[in-house]
Amino acid sequence: MRAENHNLFAALRAAFPADLDATAIETADTATPLFYTWRDLERGTAMLANLIDSLALPPASRIAVQTEKSVEALMLYLAVLRAGHVFLPLNTAYQASEIEYFIGNAEPAVVVCAGKNFGWVSKIAFVAGTKHVYTLNDDRTGTLLDRAAFHSDRHTPAVRAADDLAAILYTSGTTGRSKGAMLTHGNLLSNAQVLHQAWGWQQSDVLIHALPIFHVHGLFVASHGALLAGAKMVWFSRFDPRATAARLPQATVFMGVPTLYVRLLGEAGLTPEACKGMRLFVSGSAPLLLETFRSWQERTGHSILERYGMSETVMLTSNPYRPESARRGGTVGRPLPGVGVRVHDDQGQPLPACEIGGIEVRGPNVFKGYWRMPEKTKEEFTADGWFKTGDVGKIDAEGYVTIVGRSKDLIISGGYNVYPAEIEGYVNDMPGVAESAVIGVPHPDFGEAVVAVVVAKPGATLEGGAISAALKQQIANFKVPKQVYVVAELPRNTMGKVQKNLLREQHKGLFAR
């Protein structure tokens, strides 16, 4: 009796439309638009999978990839799944010391990098014991494609169990070394299927794909969504607000981080008419300001759907798809079907509605654990099997989840708990404020002191003392920042998240005696 195949690629391939010669992906920012059909995806992934098979790798070998975004890079991801190995995407911003850590930790059998980086990446890989290093560029060149061209365009997907590893995603590592989150075929497929239903995906959809594909949002949420629906993608290798706005009339779905929405709001081409055919705007990976949510409604007539997920869990919650009026700015919606979300205090006791505490989750989407870190894995799960996200938040009486911040961002000043997101909410509502970040820094008397770093809107003038004075009229004194800095911009990582660890490091000596 043949075992059932739970290979994620097999499920995605089964969703391809009957007409394999229809366009699957159209490039939007190449000199001449390129049109990839579903047959191209079938043949390209087969040839790459056959190349991988020819290497006779041990089962579940890791294949590490650090390349620029391209359709061929997406095909490589699908081919790794197809061949039954483990995909390890690496942020294109990582430098030599970081790559050395990831390759040393994951011990990949294969490394694929951009041609321009081959010299230093291959040296690191070969020293670590990796036997195969290929190049892949964003102009359809590289040794990977040269070698794959000699292989057959027919391939039978490897049989995999739902619990077999499909990918390892290294967390951003804001404190200590990055951890490799192990995601299975079952984790990824269950989440893709839930989102397919929750967000109303149709074969007639057209997704504008402007996100990187080394991260959950672009690689899993966006790509899986379109592939599982058999829907076309309009592919941007890099986000361009003007070009993206120009493509909205031909699309139905757009996914972005909050920064992308802010930049689109600066485009004259963003109008209700341009968005008339759009049915879904999704935001995630960083908090969406309420002002952005409201400005988007006013400009386009649409409400952005904010959701919540992590590298370890893929998507956990979502604002409602229908009715659109049920989407609440400032919240990440309700738990997705099959996903459990609860809030506990520091002693592990459940908290009532609207009380702030640590967010814990469980479900078929929750990862298998951290790569080669059994003790850390055990530490991050409760005795009854719930994953401790490290996020702090609350659930209201109607089930809507609000994220207040990360537990590591919690500030304890004079024995009182201060949640940065609460203070940021007040600051961001002030006239002339574009955004803010609130951090805690060492203080000789209070243990930690609250510090705010604020960015002004173009043309506005802000003064730190005036911001502090205004806050004293709105919140408890222990929450009011001891110091307010006005800066040109906040430090961010490639996904648009504010790097508070850098701000804490920058200001750590502020109150030193």
Short mmCIF file of C-alpha atoms in Angstrom, two decimals:
data_model
loop_
_atom_site.label_atom_id
_atom_site.label_comp_id
_atom_site.label_asym_id
_atom_site.label_seq_id
_atom_site.Cartn_x
_atom_site.Cartn_y
_atom_site.Cartn_z
CA MET A 1 0.00 0.00 0.00
CA ARG A 2 1.48 3.35 -1.07
CA ALA A 3 2.00 5.92 1.68
CA GLU A 4 0.01 9.15 1.38
CA ASN A 5 2.24 11.98 0.28
CA HIS A 6 2.13 15.06 2.52
CA ASN A 7 4.85 16.88 0.55
CA LEU A 8 3.83 20.54 0.46
CA PHE A 9 4.93 20.81 -3.18
CA ALA A 10 2.52 18.03 -4.18
CA ALA A 11 -0.38 20.00 -2.66
CA LEU A 12 0.67 23.22 -4.39
CA ARG A 13 1.16 21.40 -7.71
CA ALA A 14 -2.31 19.85 -7.44
CA ALA A 15 -3.75 23.39 -7.24
CA PHE A 16 -2.24 24.51 -10.56
CA PRO A 17 -5.02 25.43 -13.03
CA ALA A 18 -6.04 23.02 -15.78
CA ASP A 19 -4.59 25.37 -18.39
CA LEU A 20 -0.87 25.07 -17.71
CA ASP A 21 -0.13 27.57 -20.48
CA ALA A 22 -1.86 30.39 -18.60
CA THR A 23 0.41 33.02 -17.00
CA ALA A 24 1.44 32.18 -13.45
CA ILE A 25 3.92 35.02 -12.86
CA GLU A 26 4.53 38.26 -14.73
CA THR A 27 7.62 40.30 -13.89
CA ALA A 28 6.83 43.97 -13.33
CA ASP A 29 10.28 45.55 -13.13
CA THR A 30 12.43 43.79 -15.71
CA ALA A 31 13.46 45.78 -18.82
CA THR A 32 10.98 43.66 -20.79
CA PRO A 33 8.15 41.92 -18.88
CA LEU A 34 8.69 38.16 -18.57
CA PHE A 35 5.72 35.82 -18.52
CA TYR A 36 6.12 32.48 -16.72
CA THR A 37 3.36 29.94 -17.31
CA TRP A 38 2.28 27.24 -14.90
CA ARG A 39 4.00 24.80 -17.25
CA ASP A 40 7.22 26.78 -16.82
CA LEU A 41 6.93 26.38 -13.04
CA GLU A 42 6.27 22.64 -13.47
CA ARG A 43 9.24 22.11 -15.81
CA GLY A 44 11.64 24.48 -14.04
CA THR A 45 11.07 22.98 -10.60
CA ALA A 46 11.38 19.46 -12.05
CA MET A 47 14.78 20.21 -13.63
CA LEU A 48 16.07 21.81 -10.43
CA ALA A 49 14.72 18.90 -8.33
CA ASN A 50 16.44 16.41 -10.65
CA LEU A 51 19.70 18.33 -10.26
CA ILE A 52 19.31 18.09 -6.48
CA ASP A 53 18.50 14.37 -6.74
CA SER A 54 21.66 13.83 -8.82
CA LEU A 55 23.79 14.97 -5.88
CA ALA A 56 22.66 11.92 -3.86
CA LEU A 57 22.32 13.97 -0.68
CA PRO A 58 21.46 12.42 2.70
CA PRO A 59 17.72 12.52 3.51
CA ALA A 60 16.42 15.91 4.74
CA SER A 61 19.59 17.76 3.79
CA ARG A 62 19.57 21.51 4.29
CA ILE A 63 19.87 23.69 1.21
CA ALA A 64 20.85 27.25 2.17
CA VAL A 65 19.94 30.08 -0.21
CA GLN A 66 21.06 33.71 -0.15
CA THR A 67 20.11 35.25 -3.49
CA GLU A 68 18.31 38.30 -4.78
CA LYS A 69 14.58 37.92 -5.39
CA SER A 70 13.70 36.29 -8.71
CA VAL A 71 11.14 33.86 -10.09
CA GLU A 72 13.97 31.32 -10.43
CA ALA A 73 14.68 31.71 -6.68
CA LEU A 74 11.03 30.88 -5.99
CA MET A 75 11.35 27.85 -8.30
CA LEU A 76 14.41 26.75 -6.31
CA TYR A 77 12.37 26.83 -3.09
CA LEU A 78 9.65 24.72 -4.71
CA ALA A 79 12.27 22.34 -6.13
CA VAL A 80 13.82 21.78 -2.70
CA LEU A 81 10.37 20.83 -1.38
CA ARG A 82 9.78 18.65 -4.45
CA ALA A 83 13.04 16.79 -3.89
CA GLY A 84 12.15 16.27 -0.22
CA HIS A 85 14.92 18.36 1.35
CA VAL A 86 14.89 21.32 3.76
CA PHE A 87 14.91 24.91 2.51
CA LEU A 88 16.98 27.46 4.43
CA PRO A 89 16.37 31.03 3.20
CA LEU A 90 18.89 33.65 4.29
CA ASN A 91 18.34 37.40 4.40
CA THR A 92 20.19 39.16 1.58
CA ALA A 93 21.47 41.75 4.08
CA TYR A 94 23.48 39.18 6.08
CA GLN A 95 27.23 39.72 6.08
CA ALA A 96 30.13 37.24 6.27
CA SER A 97 30.14 36.73 10.05
CA GLU A 98 26.40 36.04 10.05
CA ILE A 99 26.57 33.67 7.08
CA GLU A 100 29.45 31.86 8.79
CA TYR A 101 27.22 31.29 11.82
CA PHE A 102 24.21 30.05 9.82
CA ILE A 103 26.25 27.69 7.65
CA GLY A 104 28.15 26.41 10.67
CA ASN A 105 24.95 25.87 12.61
CA ALA A 106 22.76 24.35 9.89
CA GLU A 107 25.52 22.42 8.08
CA PRO A 108 23.84 22.65 4.68
CA ALA A 109 24.74 20.11 1.99
CA VAL A 110 24.19 22.77 -0.68
CA VAL A 111 24.63 26.55 -0.66
CA VAL A 112 23.24 28.80 -3.40
CA CYS A 113 24.39 32.44 -3.48
CA ALA A 114 24.49 35.44 -5.80
CA GLY A 115 27.35 35.31 -8.28
CA LYS A 116 28.88 38.52 -6.93
CA ASN A 117 29.24 36.87 -3.48
CA PHE A 118 30.57 33.50 -4.65
CA GLY A 119 34.17 34.25 -3.61
CA TRP A 120 33.54 34.79 0.08
CA VAL A 121 30.42 32.63 0.49
CA SER A 122 32.02 29.56 -1.12
CA LYS A 123 35.08 29.94 1.10
CA ILE A 124 32.90 29.90 4.24
CA ALA A 125 30.84 26.98 2.91
CA PHE A 126 33.78 24.80 1.91
CA VAL A 127 35.54 25.38 5.25
CA ALA A 128 32.31 24.30 7.00
CA GLY A 129 32.19 21.08 4.96
CA THR A 130 29.54 22.00 2.36
CA LYS A 131 30.32 20.09 -0.82
CA HIS A 132 28.15 21.93 -3.35
CA VAL A 133 28.02 25.71 -3.92
CA TYR A 134 26.09 27.19 -6.86
CA THR A 135 25.32 30.71 -8.02
CA LEU A 136 21.93 32.15 -8.98
CA ASN A 137 21.47 35.73 -10.18
CA ASP A 138 18.32 37.80 -10.67
CA ASP A 139 18.87 37.94 -14.45
CA ARG A 140 18.34 34.19 -15.00
CA THR A 141 22.06 33.39 -15.00
CA GLY A 142 24.27 31.34 -12.69
CA THR A 143 25.80 27.89 -12.36
CA LEU A 144 22.62 26.48 -10.75
CA LEU A 145 20.57 27.07 -13.89
CA ASP A 146 23.47 26.01 -16.16
CA ARG A 147 23.61 22.61 -14.40
CA ALA A 148 19.83 22.19 -14.18
CA ALA A 149 19.53 22.68 -17.95
CA PHE A 150 21.02 19.20 -18.49
CA HIS A 151 18.33 17.47 -16.42
CA SER A 152 14.90 16.11 -17.29
CA ASP A 153 11.82 18.31 -16.98
CA ARG A 154 9.84 15.43 -15.44
CA HIS A 155 10.05 14.58 -11.76
CA THR A 156 7.98 12.66 -9.23
CA PRO A 157 7.77 14.56 -5.91
CA ALA A 158 9.47 12.85 -2.99
CA VAL A 159 7.09 11.22 -0.50
CA ARG A 160 7.12 13.10 2.79
CA ALA A 161 5.17 12.82 6.04
CA ALA A 162 3.35 15.83 7.45
CA ASP A 163 5.85 15.93 10.34
CA ASP A 164 8.92 15.97 8.08
CA LEU A 165 10.92 19.20 7.93
CA ALA A 166 10.27 21.51 4.99
CA ALA A 167 12.13 24.67 6.02
CA ILE A 168 14.30 26.20 8.72
CA LEU A 169 13.86 29.94 9.30
CA TYR A 170 16.39 31.71 11.48
CA THR A 171 14.80 34.27 13.77
CA SER A 172 16.01 37.86 13.55
CA GLY A 173 18.06 37.43 16.71
CA THR A 174 17.56 40.81 18.40
CA THR A 175 18.98 39.26 21.55
CA GLY A 176 21.69 36.61 21.43
CA ARG A 177 22.29 34.25 18.51
CA SER A 178 19.56 33.58 15.97
CA LYS A 179 17.58 30.36 16.45
CA GLY A 180 16.52 28.10 13.57
CA ALA A 181 12.76 27.53 13.66
CA MET A 182 11.96 24.10 12.17
CA LEU A 183 8.77 24.17 10.08
CA THR A 184 7.23 20.98 8.71
CA HIS A 185 5.29 20.23 5.52
CA GLY A 186 2.20 19.93 7.74
CA ASN A 187 2.84 23.28 9.46
CA LEU A 188 3.06 25.14 6.17
CA LEU A 189 0.27 23.35 4.31
CA SER A 190 -2.24 23.60 7.17
CA ASN A 191 -1.63 27.34 7.45
CA ALA A 192 -1.85 27.90 3.69
CA GLN A 193 -5.16 26.02 3.56
CA VAL A 194 -6.61 27.98 6.50
CA LEU A 195 -5.63 31.32 4.91
CA HIS A 196 -7.02 30.16 1.54
CA GLN A 197 -10.45 29.89 3.17
CA ALA A 198 -10.12 32.82 5.59
CA TRP A 199 -9.11 35.33 2.90
CA GLY A 200 -11.34 34.11 0.09
CA TRP A 201 -8.62 33.23 -2.43
CA GLN A 202 -9.88 32.56 -6.00
CA GLN A 203 -8.19 31.40 -9.19
CA SER A 204 -9.18 34.74 -10.72
CA ASP A 205 -7.10 36.68 -8.17
CA VAL A 206 -4.00 38.64 -9.15
CA LEU A 207 -1.45 39.17 -6.36
CA ILE A 208 1.06 42.02 -6.46
CA HIS A 209 4.11 40.35 -4.91
CA ALA A 210 6.50 43.08 -3.72
CA LEU A 211 7.93 41.41 -0.60
CA PRO A 212 11.28 39.63 -0.16
CA ILE A 213 11.15 35.82 -0.27
CA PHE A 214 13.56 34.99 2.56
CA HIS A 215 10.84 35.62 5.15
CA VAL A 216 7.49 34.13 6.24
CA HIS A 217 5.42 36.99 4.78
CA GLY A 218 6.71 36.89 1.21
CA LEU A 219 7.75 33.25 0.89
CA PHE A 220 4.91 31.50 2.70
CA VAL A 221 1.90 33.80 3.18
CA ALA A 222 2.00 35.56 -0.20
CA SER A 223 3.51 32.88 -2.47
CA HIS A 224 1.61 29.94 -0.99
CA GLY A 225 -1.61 31.95 -1.14
CA ALA A 226 -1.34 32.55 -4.88
CA LEU A 227 0.00 29.08 -5.70
CA LEU A 228 -2.67 27.25 -3.71
CA ALA A 229 -5.34 29.30 -5.50
CA GLY A 230 -3.80 28.83 -8.93
CA ALA A 231 -3.76 32.64 -9.10
CA LYS A 232 -1.44 34.90 -11.07
CA MET A 233 1.34 36.94 -9.43
CA VAL A 234 2.67 40.30 -10.60
CA TRP A 235 6.29 40.08 -9.45
CA PHE A 236 8.38 43.01 -8.25
CA SER A 237 11.98 42.16 -7.40
CA ARG A 238 12.02 45.31 -5.23
CA PHE A 239 9.20 47.47 -3.95
CA ASP A 240 8.61 50.60 -6.01
CA PRO A 241 5.67 52.66 -4.69
CA ARG A 242 4.92 54.46 -7.95
CA ALA A 243 5.13 51.32 -10.09
CA THR A 244 3.09 49.37 -7.53
CA ALA A 245 0.33 51.99 -7.47
CA ALA A 246 0.27 51.87 -11.29
CA ARG A 247 -0.39 48.10 -11.20
CA LEU A 248 -3.24 48.20 -8.67
CA PRO A 249 -5.97 48.50 -11.37
CA GLN A 250 -4.91 45.08 -12.76
CA ALA A 251 -4.70 43.35 -9.36
CA THR A 252 -6.97 42.08 -6.59
CA VAL A 253 -4.60 41.34 -3.66
CA PHE A 254 -1.63 43.21 -2.18
CA MET A 255 0.46 42.28 0.86
CA GLY A 256 2.96 44.58 2.52
CA VAL A 257 4.67 45.67 5.70
CA PRO A 258 3.42 48.98 7.18
CA THR A 259 6.31 50.92 5.61
CA LEU A 260 5.07 49.97 2.13
CA TYR A 261 1.60 51.34 2.89
CA VAL A 262 3.08 54.61 4.18
CA ARG A 263 5.08 54.99 0.97
CA LEU A 264 2.07 54.20 -1.20
CA LEU A 265 0.11 56.91 0.61
CA GLY A 266 2.71 59.35 -0.74
CA GLU A 267 1.78 58.48 -4.35
CA ALA A 268 -0.73 60.61 -6.26
CA GLY A 269 -1.71 57.47 -8.19
CA LEU A 270 -3.23 55.89 -5.09
CA THR A 271 -6.93 56.67 -5.66
CA PRO A 272 -10.27 54.93 -5.13
CA GLU A 273 -10.43 54.41 -8.89
CA ALA A 274 -7.04 52.66 -8.94
CA CYS A 275 -8.16 50.38 -6.10
CA LYS A 276 -11.63 49.67 -7.49
CA GLY A 277 -10.82 46.07 -8.42
CA MET A 278 -8.82 45.34 -5.27
CA ARG A 279 -10.50 43.02 -2.79
CA LEU A 280 -7.78 42.59 -0.16
CA PHE A 281 -4.93 44.62 1.34
CA VAL A 282 -2.97 42.69 4.00
CA SER A 283 -0.43 44.14 6.44
CA GLY A 284 1.93 42.36 8.80
CA SER A 285 5.51 41.78 10.05
CA ALA A 286 5.41 45.02 12.08
CA PRO A 287 2.68 47.05 13.87
CA LEU A 288 0.41 49.12 11.61
CA LEU A 289 -0.15 52.62 12.98
CA LEU A 290 -3.80 53.54 13.49
CA GLU A 291 -3.14 56.73 11.52
CA THR A 292 -1.99 54.65 8.52
CA PHE A 293 -5.08 52.44 8.82
CA ARG A 294 -7.38 55.48 8.82
CA SER A 295 -5.47 57.34 6.09
CA TRP A 296 -5.73 54.27 3.85
CA GLN A 297 -9.49 54.12 4.39
CA GLU A 298 -9.85 57.79 3.48
CA ARG A 299 -7.66 57.58 0.38
CA THR A 300 -8.81 54.26 -1.09
CA GLY A 301 -12.14 53.35 0.47
CA HIS A 302 -10.57 50.06 1.67
CA SER A 303 -9.63 48.86 5.17
CA ILE A 304 -6.26 47.15 5.54
CA LEU A 305 -6.51 43.65 7.01
CA GLU A 306 -3.88 43.32 9.73
CA ARG A 307 -2.81 39.86 10.85
CA TYR A 308 -0.28 38.37 13.27
CA GLY A 309 2.27 35.62 12.87
CA MET A 310 5.85 34.60 13.60
CA SER A 311 8.68 32.62 12.04
CA GLU A 312 7.86 29.83 14.51
CA THR A 313 4.13 29.68 13.80
CA VAL A 314 3.37 31.21 10.39
CA MET A 315 -0.03 33.00 10.75
CA LEU A 316 -1.94 32.94 14.05
CA THR A 317 -4.68 35.58 13.87
CA SER A 318 -6.41 37.71 11.26
CA ASN A 319 -8.91 40.50 11.12
CA PRO A 320 -12.08 39.38 9.31
CA TYR A 321 -12.10 39.19 5.52
CA ARG A 322 -15.85 39.79 5.47
CA PRO A 323 -17.43 42.08 6.41
CA GLU A 324 -14.65 44.58 5.81
CA SER A 325 -16.25 46.89 8.37
CA ALA A 326 -15.37 44.34 11.09
CA ARG A 327 -11.64 44.98 10.65
CA ARG A 328 -10.35 46.90 13.64
CA GLY A 329 -7.35 49.19 13.36
CA GLY A 330 -4.82 48.63 16.13
CA THR A 331 -5.73 44.95 16.50
CA VAL A 332 -4.54 41.82 14.70
CA GLY A 333 -8.00 40.25 14.68
CA ARG A 334 -9.18 36.91 16.02
CA PRO A 335 -7.41 33.52 16.14
CA LEU A 336 -7.54 31.65 12.82
CA PRO A 337 -9.59 28.42 12.69
CA GLY A 338 -7.77 25.62 14.48
CA VAL A 339 -5.37 28.00 16.24
CA GLY A 340 -5.50 28.49 20.01
CA VAL A 341 -4.45 31.83 21.51
CA ARG A 342 -4.45 32.62 25.24
CA VAL A 343 -3.00 35.24 27.58
CA HIS A 344 -1.28 34.26 30.85
CA ASP A 345 0.43 36.19 33.63
CA ASP A 346 4.05 35.73 34.75
CA GLN A 347 2.98 32.86 37.03
CA GLY A 348 1.35 31.02 34.13
CA GLN A 349 -2.20 31.78 35.26
CA PRO A 350 -4.93 32.68 32.71
CA LEU A 351 -5.95 36.33 32.55
CA PRO A 352 -9.48 37.65 31.96
CA ALA A 353 -10.52 39.59 28.84
CA CYS A 354 -8.64 42.87 28.25
CA GLU A 355 -5.92 42.07 30.80
CA ILE A 356 -2.35 42.34 29.46
CA GLY A 357 -0.06 39.33 29.67
CA GLY A 358 2.11 36.89 27.72
CA ILE A 359 0.59 35.46 24.54
CA GLU A 360 0.71 31.67 24.16
CA VAL A 361 -0.43 29.68 21.13
CA ARG A 362 -0.97 26.17 19.83
CA GLY A 363 -2.18 24.58 16.60
CA PRO A 364 -1.08 22.54 13.56
CA ASN A 365 0.88 25.57 12.33
CA VAL A 366 3.19 25.75 15.38
CA PHE A 367 6.76 24.72 14.60
CA LYS A 368 8.54 21.53 15.60
CA GLY A 369 11.18 23.29 17.69
CA TYR A 370 14.52 25.08 17.36
CA TRP A 371 17.21 23.44 15.26
CA ARG A 372 19.66 21.56 17.50
CA MET A 373 18.45 23.44 20.60
CA PRO A 374 16.32 20.94 22.57
CA GLU A 375 16.71 22.80 25.86
CA LYS A 376 15.67 26.12 24.33
CA THR A 377 12.72 24.40 22.65
CA LYS A 378 11.60 22.88 25.95
CA GLU A 379 11.95 26.25 27.68
CA GLU A 380 9.70 27.98 25.12
CA PHE A 381 6.75 25.59 25.56
CA THR A 382 4.45 25.34 28.57
CA ALA A 383 3.90 22.04 30.39
CA ASP A 384 0.59 21.63 28.55
CA GLY A 385 2.15 22.20 25.12
CA TRP A 386 1.49 25.87 24.31
CA PHE A 387 4.24 27.92 22.66
CA LYS A 388 5.25 31.07 24.52
CA THR A 389 5.50 33.66 21.76
CA GLY A 390 7.40 36.27 23.78
CA ASP A 391 4.77 38.79 22.73
CA VAL A 392 2.70 40.72 25.24
CA GLY A 393 -0.92 41.55 24.52
CA LYS A 394 -4.58 41.20 25.39
CA ILE A 395 -7.76 39.60 24.03
CA ASP A 396 -10.99 41.56 24.31
CA ALA A 397 -14.45 40.16 25.03
CA GLU A 398 -15.10 39.64 21.29
CA GLY A 399 -11.88 37.73 20.75
CA TYR A 400 -9.85 40.46 19.02
CA VAL A 401 -6.15 40.29 19.87
CA THR A 402 -4.06 43.42 20.45
CA ILE A 403 -0.27 43.14 20.60
CA VAL A 404 1.25 45.51 23.15
CA GLY A 405 4.90 44.63 22.56
CA ARG A 406 7.60 42.03 23.07
CA SER A 407 8.21 40.75 26.59
CA LYS A 408 11.87 41.67 26.18
CA ASP A 409 10.76 45.25 25.41
CA LEU A 410 8.83 45.51 28.70
CA ILE A 411 10.21 48.36 30.82
CA ILE A 412 10.16 48.03 34.61
CA SER A 413 10.64 51.51 36.03
CA GLY A 414 10.55 51.99 39.78
CA GLY A 415 8.81 48.61 40.10
CA TYR A 416 6.03 49.53 37.66
CA ASN A 417 5.49 47.76 34.32
CA VAL A 418 5.55 50.08 31.30
CA TYR A 419 4.45 48.76 27.90
CA PRO A 420 6.18 50.70 25.09
CA ALA A 421 3.30 50.29 22.62
CA GLU A 422 0.95 52.12 24.96
CA ILE A 423 3.24 55.15 25.18
CA GLU A 424 3.94 55.02 21.43
CA GLY A 425 0.20 55.16 20.80
CA TYR A 426 -0.11 58.45 22.68
CA VAL A 427 2.99 59.94 21.07
CA ASN A 428 1.96 58.90 17.55
CA ASP A 429 -1.39 60.65 17.99
CA MET A 430 0.30 64.00 18.63
CA PRO A 431 0.30 66.64 15.87
CA GLY A 432 3.41 66.52 13.72
CA VAL A 433 4.54 63.05 14.83
CA ALA A 434 5.22 60.50 12.07
CA GLU A 435 6.24 57.62 14.35
CA SER A 436 8.01 56.82 17.59
CA ALA A 437 9.87 54.11 19.47
CA VAL A 438 9.86 53.83 23.25
CA ILE A 439 12.67 51.97 25.02
CA GLY A 440 13.99 51.36 28.52
CA VAL A 441 17.58 52.22 29.47
CA PRO A 442 19.48 51.63 32.74
CA HIS A 443 18.78 54.15 35.50
CA PRO A 444 20.55 54.27 38.91
CA ASP A 445 17.37 55.02 40.89
CA PHE A 446 14.51 53.50 38.90
CA GLY A 447 16.27 50.44 37.49
CA GLU A 448 15.10 51.46 34.05
CA ALA A 449 14.02 54.80 32.66
CA VAL A 450 11.60 55.37 29.80
CA VAL A 451 13.07 57.06 26.73
CA ALA A 452 11.17 58.04 23.56
CA VAL A 453 12.74 58.44 20.13
CA VAL A 454 10.45 60.38 17.79
CA VAL A 455 10.36 61.13 14.06
CA ALA A 456 8.59 64.28 12.84
CA LYS A 457 6.35 64.47 9.79
CA PRO A 458 7.83 66.37 6.82
CA GLY A 459 7.70 70.10 7.52
CA ALA A 460 6.80 69.68 11.20
CA THR A 461 8.95 70.87 14.09
CA LEU A 462 8.89 68.88 17.33
CA GLU A 463 10.40 69.62 20.73
CA GLY A 464 11.10 66.85 23.23
CA GLY A 465 10.08 68.87 26.27
CA ALA A 466 6.71 69.73 24.76
CA ILE A 467 6.04 66.03 24.02
CA SER A 468 6.85 65.11 27.64
CA ALA A 469 4.62 67.91 28.95
CA ALA A 470 1.72 66.75 26.78
CA LEU A 471 2.14 63.14 27.94
CA LYS A 472 1.99 64.23 31.60
CA GLN A 473 -1.57 65.34 30.96
CA GLN A 474 -2.53 61.91 29.57
CA ILE A 475 -0.70 59.11 31.38
CA ALA A 476 0.70 58.18 34.79
CA ASN A 477 3.92 59.96 35.63
CA PHE A 478 5.98 56.74 35.84
CA LYS A 479 5.14 56.11 32.17
CA VAL A 480 6.25 59.54 30.96
CA PRO A 481 9.63 59.40 29.18
CA LYS A 482 12.50 60.86 31.17
CA GLN A 483 14.02 61.92 27.86
CA VAL A 484 12.57 62.49 24.37
CA TYR A 485 14.80 62.59 21.29
CA VAL A 486 13.66 63.86 17.89
CA VAL A 487 15.51 62.10 15.05
CA ALA A 488 15.36 61.94 11.25
CA GLU A 489 14.52 58.21 11.15
CA LEU A 490 14.36 55.03 13.21
CA PRO A 491 16.74 52.12 12.56
CA ARG A 492 14.96 49.22 10.82
CA ASN A 493 15.77 45.75 9.61
CA THR A 494 14.98 44.60 6.06
CA MET A 495 11.39 43.68 7.01
CA GLY A 496 10.69 47.18 8.28
CA LYS A 497 10.77 46.32 11.99
CA VAL A 498 12.25 48.98 14.25
CA GLN A 499 15.49 47.72 15.80
CA LYS A 500 14.98 48.75 19.40
CA ASN A 501 18.08 46.85 20.46
CA LEU A 502 20.16 49.39 18.52
CA LEU A 503 18.33 52.29 20.19
CA ARG A 504 18.87 50.74 23.63
CA GLU A 505 22.58 50.33 22.89
CA GLN A 506 22.83 53.91 21.64
CA HIS A 507 21.25 55.42 24.76
CA LYS A 508 22.35 52.94 27.45
CA GLY A 509 24.73 55.42 29.11
CA LEU A 510 22.23 58.28 29.26
CA PHE A 511 21.64 58.13 33.04
CA ALA A 512 24.97 56.65 34.11
CA ARG A 513 26.30 58.28 37.26
#
